[in-house]
Amino acid sequence: MFRRLLVTSALPYANGPIHIGHLVEYIQTDVWVRFQKLRGNDCRYMCADDTHGTAIMIRARQEGRREEDLIADMQAAHERDFADFDVEFDNYGSTHSDENRQLCGEFWAAIRQAGLVKEQAVEQLYDPQAGTFLADRFVRGGCPKCGAKDQPGDNCSACGHHYTPIDLVDPVSTLSGAKPEVRSAAHLFIELEQLHGFLAEWTQSGDHLQPEIANYLQGHFLGEPLRDWDVSRPAPYFGFEIPDSPGNYWYVWFDAPIGYIASTQQWCRRTGAALADWWKSADCEVHHFIGKDITYFHTLFWPGMLKTAGFSLPTKVHIHGFLTVGGEKMSKTKGTFIRARTYLDRLDPSYLRYFYATKLTSRVDDLDLSIDEFVAKVNADLVNKLVNLASRTAKFVEKTGLSARYPDDGGLFAAAAAAGDEIAAAYEACDYNKAMRLVMALADRANAYVEENKPWELRKDSSQAARLQDVCTAALNLFRQLAVYLAPVLPKLARQTGALLNDPITRWEQSQAPLAGTPVARFTHMLKRVEEKDLYAMIEDSKQEAAAANAAASTPAAAVAQASPGGASSVQPVAAAQAAPEDRWNDGGDALAAEPLAPECTIDDFAKVDLRVARVVAAEEVPEARKLLKLKLSLGGGVYKQVFAGIKAHYEPQQLVGRLVVCVANLAPRTMKFGVSEGMVVAAGGGNEAFLLTPDAGAQPGHRLH
RNA sequence: GGUCCGGUAGCUCAGCGGUUAGAGCAGGGGACUCAUAAUCCCUUGGUCGCAGGUUCGAAUCCUGCCCGGACUACCA
């Protein structure tokens, strides 16, 4: 009984190249799809580039070309990267397609018809110079609550307060530097709350979601009314104009998931299939693979849209975690933000496919790539034990081929065949880690078999020729069996094995019956050992790319250099060539890039902030606070200030007592949960870092910084 | 602060109520030489985070605590 399956991965955004973090998902999905196809199921893998939105519009503008040209180049680069990683789609489309526009219209009409759309005015900041409304991330300004300067548009990094960009004090557009103005525009909203009952039922029943995700939705969203979803954006916007609402465009997250269906539509037109058989049929399962960051869209909005428009609901949304490298978030400075192309320039894609497979389970956990583990797993498992099976026996039967009948192997082949069901179940459940463990246990037994039967001794005695052929027949069949089991993960190895034994691997059942009496081709190397130095070289490449990209970004004229995504990786970037000759330190530009310079200010602006040298005279932990230390600062002369500083993670209270720091002495007092904070200790660093500043010797508490 | 997940050999993990707790890798010893310094055999190594409880019996179930991670933040 074969199944029909429609499978998707999230659509990569056309604003940047594919990196190894993306590949967790595409490899996970590709393995699953290849597994289903190998099992004989009618399975199709659909994907597309996600092309709409403000970010694309802005970038195209910066690069001085049409959005269509930008997204075409990016899509070509994406498709090359996927193909080179053996990620094989049945169709790879674009959200900027006629099919998608038409389907968006169909969804929209149904949602209108169902009475889910309402119109409401939204006040938003507008950049008169750039001529566009500003999304949160394109505005910075002062926090309306604590007064911290140069904060992002949605929440304050100093006090954590949430607000809308309109609340910002002295907002500035990061696009043009202009002062934005508040403008009102009518937006269209979908009243998701009307679907509350359906969504509560759907998310909590059946096996549509991993248990932790169902639980998360229940706790985070379904316990209260669902908020209206703003699905329109006023012009100018790169996207599709809403037919019954001229001047308004569908928000990118409205048309992106519909792109799954649009891509299927393209495939149907090409192959003569009927879309309804795949998206409106109870006989077809729909499986989405996504990262945990877009859970919300795929588990609430998307099912709501599908339900309303009469399309199939997802059979399952498979959600995975993020990639970390060496236990840390990917970092451009550290060279661990590795592009697919940068990897391909140094390493074999099979390594990464296998490594990810050994790390992936059905849970949402993040997954870590450590260099040592990568090298150990690939070399020990793939080369030492797996490929070694073929490489140590194939040449003994190159002239004779396999024995006419499969010999007695002590039940090894039968036992490994019997393990097939358990391996298949592990693949089906996305527990690739388990599947890999099961396969490698079989490889161990096969090597022991070769060891016990010593083909290298048999070949010395011509009377043992038949025995030699039998032993190698068994060993190569055991190898082939594993190649079948691993074919979803290692398609290249499957192809090589098919060529070696003159029998292409196309079906899972090939693992259940041995080959006999067939010719054996000349053995050629199947997989090189990974060398640690290549990984380090790759990381070095990534650092250089990041440095070059930073340098390019800081000179407007160089923006064009980034415009050729395909060519970017093949050109060896000259790292920070622009560094001044006397600058032998050549510091990286990551910090500056992460937090660009604030708009110009006057000396008077600066004078408003009274920075003083202060001595920490007391420091204690605030047990209930996760980040805060309570400090008592002396400005000398008996003047003290109580300050709560968010540096608990970085400093021990005792080590602070007695030292000098710099504080903002005239900051308005603020009542916090644990008491009043009368100032602020300044520290360098972004994100999770904090480095206190110490004045040179001679500075006294109370000295002002000028 | 809350929610969820995890804490088992040096490392990555399996086991999730029942014989003396396992695998791979790493370490030690030996064998072999067909093979990409591969393979095979033997071996060192763990009061299964801590403390209680349930049970004839707990790594496995319950409670509390500690630690790590993810998510989220006047809050389910």
PDB file of N, CA and C (backbone and C1' of nucleotides) in Angstrom, chain B residues 1-26:
ATOM      1  P     G B   1      14.339  33.675  39.461  1.00  0.00           P
ATOM      2  O5'   G B   1      12.861  33.668  38.864  1.00  0.00           O
ATOM      3  C5'   G B   1      11.840  34.134  39.736  1.00  0.00           C
ATOM      4  C4'   G B   1      10.608  34.340  38.913  1.00  0.00           C
ATOM      5  C3'   G B   1      10.132  33.131  38.121  1.00  0.00           C
ATOM      6  O3'   G B   1       9.400  32.231  38.944  1.00  0.00           O
ATOM      7  C1'   G B   1      10.046  35.041  36.749  1.00  0.00           C
ATOM      8  P     G B   2       9.413  30.676  38.626  1.00  0.00           P
ATOM      9  O5'   G B   2       8.527  30.590  37.322  1.00  0.00           O
ATOM     10  C5'   G B   2       7.114  30.834  37.388  1.00  0.00           C
ATOM     11  C4'   G B   2       6.530  30.783  35.999  1.00  0.00           C
ATOM     12  C3'   G B   2       6.769  29.477  35.254  1.00  0.00           C
ATOM     13  O3'   G B   2       5.791  28.513  35.612  1.00  0.00           O
ATOM     14  C1'   G B   2       7.325  31.278  33.843  1.00  0.00           C
ATOM     15  P     U B   3       6.194  26.963  35.629  1.00  0.00           P
ATOM     16  O5'   U B   3       6.189  26.579  34.084  1.00  0.00           O
ATOM     17  C5'   U B   3       4.984  26.670  33.326  1.00  0.00           C
ATOM     18  C4'   U B   3       5.283  26.424  31.876  1.00  0.00           C
ATOM     19  C3'   U B   3       6.102  25.169  31.590  1.00  0.00           C
ATOM     20  O3'   U B   3       5.278  24.018  31.565  1.00  0.00           O
ATOM     21  C1'   U B   3       7.026  26.978  30.392  1.00  0.00           C
ATOM     22  P     C B   4       5.923  22.614  31.982  1.00  0.00           P
ATOM     23  O5'   C B   4       6.855  22.266  30.731  1.00  0.00           O
ATOM     24  C5'   C B   4       6.280  21.966  29.475  1.00  0.00           C
ATOM     25  C4'   C B   4       7.353  21.919  28.422  1.00  0.00           C
ATOM     26  C3'   C B   4       8.476  20.921  28.678  1.00  0.00           C
ATOM     27  O3'   C B   4       8.103  19.602  28.322  1.00  0.00           O
ATOM     28  C1'   C B   4       9.410  22.974  28.021  1.00  0.00           C
ATOM     29  P     C B   5       8.812  18.388  29.057  1.00  0.00           P
ATOM     30  O5'   C B   5      10.265  18.369  28.390  1.00  0.00           O
ATOM     31  C5'   C B   5      10.412  18.109  27.004  1.00  0.00           C
ATOM     32  C4'   C B   5      11.861  18.281  26.609  1.00  0.00           C
ATOM     33  C3'   C B   5      12.866  17.489  27.429  1.00  0.00           C
ATOM     34  O3'   C B   5      12.948  16.143  27.019  1.00  0.00           O
ATOM     35  C1'   C B   5      13.647  19.697  27.196  1.00  0.00           C
ATOM     36  P     G B   6      13.382  15.043  28.110  1.00  0.00           P
ATOM     37  O5'   G B   6      14.912  15.386  28.424  1.00  0.00           O
ATOM     38  C5'   G B   6      15.917  14.992  27.521  1.00  0.00           C
ATOM     39  C4'   G B   6      17.208  15.694  27.836  1.00  0.00           C
ATOM     40  C3'   G B   6      17.984  15.209  29.052  1.00  0.00           C
ATOM     41  O3'   G B   6      18.728  14.042  28.771  1.00  0.00           O
ATOM     42  C1'   G B   6      17.953  17.561  29.033  1.00  0.00           C
ATOM     43  P     G B   7      19.206  13.089  29.988  1.00  0.00           P
ATOM     44  O5'   G B   7      20.344  13.921  30.730  1.00  0.00           O
ATOM     45  C5'   G B   7      21.715  13.926  30.255  1.00  0.00           C
ATOM     46  C4'   G B   7      22.503  14.728  31.268  1.00  0.00           C
ATOM     47  C3'   G B   7      22.903  13.952  32.535  1.00  0.00           C
ATOM     48  O3'   G B   7      24.307  13.804  32.633  1.00  0.00           O
ATOM     49  C1'   G B   7      21.828  16.024  33.062  1.00  0.00           C
ATOM     50  P     U B   8      25.141  13.012  31.579  1.00  0.00           P
ATOM     51  O5'   U B   8      24.794  11.513  32.001  1.00  0.00           O
ATOM     52  C5'   U B   8      24.972  11.093  33.348  1.00  0.00           C
ATOM     53  C4'   U B   8      25.079   9.603  33.395  1.00  0.00           C
ATOM     54  C3'   U B   8      26.112   9.011  32.441  1.00  0.00           C
ATOM     55  O3'   U B   8      27.420   9.071  32.992  1.00  0.00           O
ATOM     56  C1'   U B   8      24.103   7.839  32.193  1.00  0.00           C
ATOM     57  P     A B   9      28.531   9.651  32.112  1.00  0.00           P
ATOM     58  O5'   A B   9      29.651   8.555  32.212  1.00  0.00           O
ATOM     59  C5'   A B   9      30.862   8.766  32.981  1.00  0.00           C
ATOM     60  C4'   A B   9      31.871   7.792  32.497  1.00  0.00           C
ATOM     61  C3'   A B   9      32.725   8.255  31.323  1.00  0.00           C
ATOM     62  O3'   A B   9      34.026   8.642  31.719  1.00  0.00           O
ATOM     63  C1'   A B   9      32.026   6.003  31.095  1.00  0.00           C
ATOM     64  P     G B  10      34.372   9.674  32.774  1.00  0.00           P
ATOM     65  O5'   G B  10      35.292  10.555  31.819  1.00  0.00           O
ATOM     66  C5'   G B  10      35.635  11.892  32.114  1.00  0.00           C
ATOM     67  C4'   G B  10      36.198  12.480  30.849  1.00  0.00           C
ATOM     68  C3'   G B  10      35.173  12.630  29.737  1.00  0.00           C
ATOM     69  O3'   G B  10      34.590  13.919  29.778  1.00  0.00           O
ATOM     70  C1'   G B  10      37.045  11.412  28.929  1.00  0.00           C
ATOM     71  P     C B  11      33.137  14.151  29.205  1.00  0.00           P
ATOM     72  O5'   C B  11      33.362  13.952  27.645  1.00  0.00           O
ATOM     73  C5'   C B  11      33.759  15.041  26.815  1.00  0.00           C
ATOM     74  C4'   C B  11      33.560  14.648  25.370  1.00  0.00           C
ATOM     75  C3'   C B  11      32.121  14.330  24.996  1.00  0.00           C
ATOM     76  O3'   C B  11      31.441  15.515  24.621  1.00  0.00           O
ATOM     77  C1'   C B  11      33.520  12.587  24.238  1.00  0.00           C
ATOM     78  P     U B  12      29.874  15.589  24.744  1.00  0.00           P
ATOM     79  O5'   U B  12      29.394  14.585  23.604  1.00  0.00           O
ATOM     80  C5'   U B  12      29.374  14.999  22.238  1.00  0.00           C
ATOM     81  C4'   U B  12      28.757  13.917  21.399  1.00  0.00           C
ATOM     82  C3'   U B  12      27.361  13.469  21.846  1.00  0.00           C
ATOM     83  O3'   U B  12      26.365  14.344  21.366  1.00  0.00           O
ATOM     84  C1'   U B  12      28.698  11.568  21.415  1.00  0.00           C
ATOM     85  P     C B  13      24.980  14.458  22.137  1.00  0.00           P
ATOM     86  O5'   C B  13      24.705  12.954  22.582  1.00  0.00           O
ATOM     87  C5'   C B  13      23.426  12.400  22.499  1.00  0.00           C
ATOM     88  C4'   C B  13      23.550  10.924  22.188  1.00  0.00           C
ATOM     89  C3'   C B  13      22.554  10.018  22.912  1.00  0.00           C
ATOM     90  O3'   C B  13      21.289  10.048  22.288  1.00  0.00           O
ATOM     91  C1'   C B  13      24.685   9.002  22.920  1.00  0.00           C
ATOM     92  P     A B  14      20.005   9.678  23.142  1.00  0.00           P
ATOM     93  O5'   A B  14      20.145   8.086  23.331  1.00  0.00           O
ATOM     94  C5'   A B  14      19.943   7.257  22.209  1.00  0.00           C
ATOM     95  C4'   A B  14      20.116   5.803  22.552  1.00  0.00           C
ATOM     96  C3'   A B  14      19.180   5.181  23.571  1.00  0.00           C
ATOM     97  O3'   A B  14      17.882   4.999  23.061  1.00  0.00           O
ATOM     98  C1'   A B  14      21.336   4.254  23.772  1.00  0.00           C
ATOM     99  P     G B  15      16.611   5.097  24.000  1.00  0.00           P
ATOM    100  O5'   G B  15      16.865   3.959  25.081  1.00  0.00           O
ATOM    101  C5'   G B  15      16.604   2.595  24.761  1.00  0.00           C
ATOM    102  C4'   G B  15      17.108   1.728  25.893  1.00  0.00           C
ATOM    103  C3'   G B  15      16.303   1.799  27.188  1.00  0.00           C
ATOM    104  O3'   G B  15      15.331   0.754  27.164  1.00  0.00           O
ATOM    105  C1'   G B  15      18.613   2.055  27.662  1.00  0.00           C
ATOM    106  P     C B  16      13.781   1.158  27.155  1.00  0.00           P
ATOM    107  O5'   C B  16      13.614   1.889  28.533  1.00  0.00           O
ATOM    108  C5'   C B  16      13.023   1.262  29.691  1.00  0.00           C
ATOM    109  C4'   C B  16      12.617   2.404  30.572  1.00  0.00           C
ATOM    110  C3'   C B  16      11.320   3.107  30.165  1.00  0.00           C
ATOM    111  O3'   C B  16      10.336   2.946  31.190  1.00  0.00           O
ATOM    112  C1'   C B  16      13.151   4.678  30.400  1.00  0.00           C
ATOM    113  P     G B  17       9.367   1.685  31.247  1.00  0.00           P
ATOM    114  O5'   G B  17       9.658   0.880  32.622  1.00  0.00           O
ATOM    115  C5'   G B  17      10.975   0.711  33.101  1.00  0.00           C
ATOM    116  C4'   G B  17      10.981  -0.267  34.229  1.00  0.00           C
ATOM    117  C3'   G B  17      10.158  -1.554  34.051  1.00  0.00           C
ATOM    118  O3'   G B  17      10.852  -2.615  33.414  1.00  0.00           O
ATOM    119  C1'   G B  17      10.184  -0.741  36.315  1.00  0.00           C
ATOM    120  P     G B  18      12.331  -2.843  33.123  1.00  0.00           P
ATOM    121  O5'   G B  18      12.740  -3.834  34.284  1.00  0.00           O
ATOM    122  C5'   G B  18      13.951  -3.598  35.045  1.00  0.00           C
ATOM    123  C4'   G B  18      14.386  -4.889  35.670  1.00  0.00           C
ATOM    124  C3'   G B  18      14.415  -6.016  34.626  1.00  0.00           C
ATOM    125  O3'   G B  18      15.783  -6.256  34.238  1.00  0.00           O
ATOM    126  C1'   G B  18      13.134  -6.613  36.608  1.00  0.00           C
ATOM    127  P     U B  19      16.883  -6.928  35.064  1.00  0.00           P
ATOM    128  O5'   U B  19      18.198  -7.067  34.197  1.00  0.00           O
ATOM    129  C5'   U B  19      19.420  -7.307  34.892  1.00  0.00           C
ATOM    130  C4'   U B  19      19.175  -8.314  35.970  1.00  0.00           C
ATOM    131  C3'   U B  19      20.451  -8.847  36.611  1.00  0.00           C
ATOM    132  O3'   U B  19      20.716  -7.987  37.753  1.00  0.00           O
ATOM    133  C1'   U B  19      19.154 -10.668  35.834  1.00  0.00           C
ATOM    134  P     U B  20      21.427  -7.981  38.869  1.00  0.00           P
ATOM    135  O5'   U B  20      22.723  -7.307  38.238  1.00  0.00           O
ATOM    136  C5'   U B  20      23.498  -6.389  39.031  1.00  0.00           C
ATOM    137  C4'   U B  20      24.946  -6.552  38.714  1.00  0.00           C
ATOM    138  C3'   U B  20      25.363  -5.976  37.356  1.00  0.00           C
ATOM    139  O3'   U B  20      25.824  -4.649  37.549  1.00  0.00           O
ATOM    140  C1'   U B  20      26.283  -8.154  37.678  1.00  0.00           C
ATOM    141  P     A B  21      25.060  -3.454  36.883  1.00  0.00           P
ATOM    142  O5'   A B  21      24.989  -3.781  35.328  1.00  0.00           O
ATOM    143  C5'   A B  21      23.726  -3.862  34.686  1.00  0.00           C
ATOM    144  C4'   A B  21      23.665  -2.821  33.601  1.00  0.00           C
ATOM    145  C3'   A B  21      24.961  -2.666  32.805  1.00  0.00           C
ATOM    146  O3'   A B  21      24.971  -3.639  31.793  1.00  0.00           O
ATOM    147  C1'   A B  21      24.002  -0.541  33.309  1.00  0.00           C
ATOM    148  P     G B  22      26.256  -4.349  31.336  1.00  0.00           P
ATOM    149  O5'   G B  22      26.312  -4.118  29.769  1.00  0.00           O
ATOM    150  C5'   G B  22      27.079  -3.057  29.251  1.00  0.00           C
ATOM    151  C4'   G B  22      26.415  -2.622  27.989  1.00  0.00           C
ATOM    152  C3'   G B  22      27.328  -1.898  27.023  1.00  0.00           C
ATOM    153  O3'   G B  22      28.058  -2.822  26.231  1.00  0.00           O
ATOM    154  C1'   G B  22      25.366  -0.658  27.310  1.00  0.00           C
ATOM    155  P     A B  23      29.473  -2.431  25.629  1.00  0.00           P
ATOM    156  O5'   A B  23      29.029  -1.618  24.326  1.00  0.00           O
ATOM    157  C5'   A B  23      28.231  -2.249  23.337  1.00  0.00           C
ATOM    158  C4'   A B  23      27.933  -1.257  22.245  1.00  0.00           C
ATOM    159  C3'   A B  23      29.142  -0.505  21.731  1.00  0.00           C
ATOM    160  O3'   A B  23      29.836  -1.269  20.767  1.00  0.00           O
ATOM    161  C1'   A B  23      27.394   1.025  22.144  1.00  0.00           C
ATOM    162  P     G B  24      31.383  -1.037  20.500  1.00  0.00           P
ATOM    163  O5'   G B  24      31.384   0.368  19.757  1.00  0.00           O
ATOM    164  C5'   G B  24      30.876   0.479  18.427  1.00  0.00           C
ATOM    165  C4'   G B  24      30.931   1.921  17.997  1.00  0.00           C
ATOM    166  C3'   G B  24      32.283   2.589  18.224  1.00  0.00           C
ATOM    167  O3'   G B  24      33.170   2.330  17.159  1.00  0.00           O
ATOM    168  C1'   G B  24      30.589   3.965  19.103  1.00  0.00           C
ATOM    169  P     C B  25      34.708   2.208  17.390  1.00  0.00           P
ATOM    170  O5'   C B  25      35.109   3.704  17.786  1.00  0.00           O
ATOM    171  C5'   C B  25      35.043   4.746  16.812  1.00  0.00           C
ATOM    172  C4'   C B  25      35.295   6.085  17.472  1.00  0.00           C
ATOM    173  C3'   C B  25      36.572   6.185  18.287  1.00  0.00           C
ATOM    174  O3'   C B  25      37.709   6.408  17.474  1.00  0.00           O
ATOM    175  C1'   C B  25      34.803   7.096  19.524  1.00  0.00           C
ATOM    176  P     A B  26      39.119   5.823  17.895  1.00  0.00           P
ATOM    177  O5'   A B  26      39.420   6.653  19.224  1.00  0.00           O
ATOM    178  C5'   A B  26      39.733   8.046  19.142  1.00  0.00           C
ATOM    179  C4'   A B  26      39.949   8.588  20.533  1.00  0.00           C
ATOM    180  C3'   A B  26      40.971   7.826  21.367  1.00  0.00           C
ATOM    181  O3'   A B  26      42.293   8.200  21.056  1.00  0.00           O
ATOM    182  C1'   A B  26      39.037   8.202  22.655  1.00  0.00           C
TER     183        A B  26
END
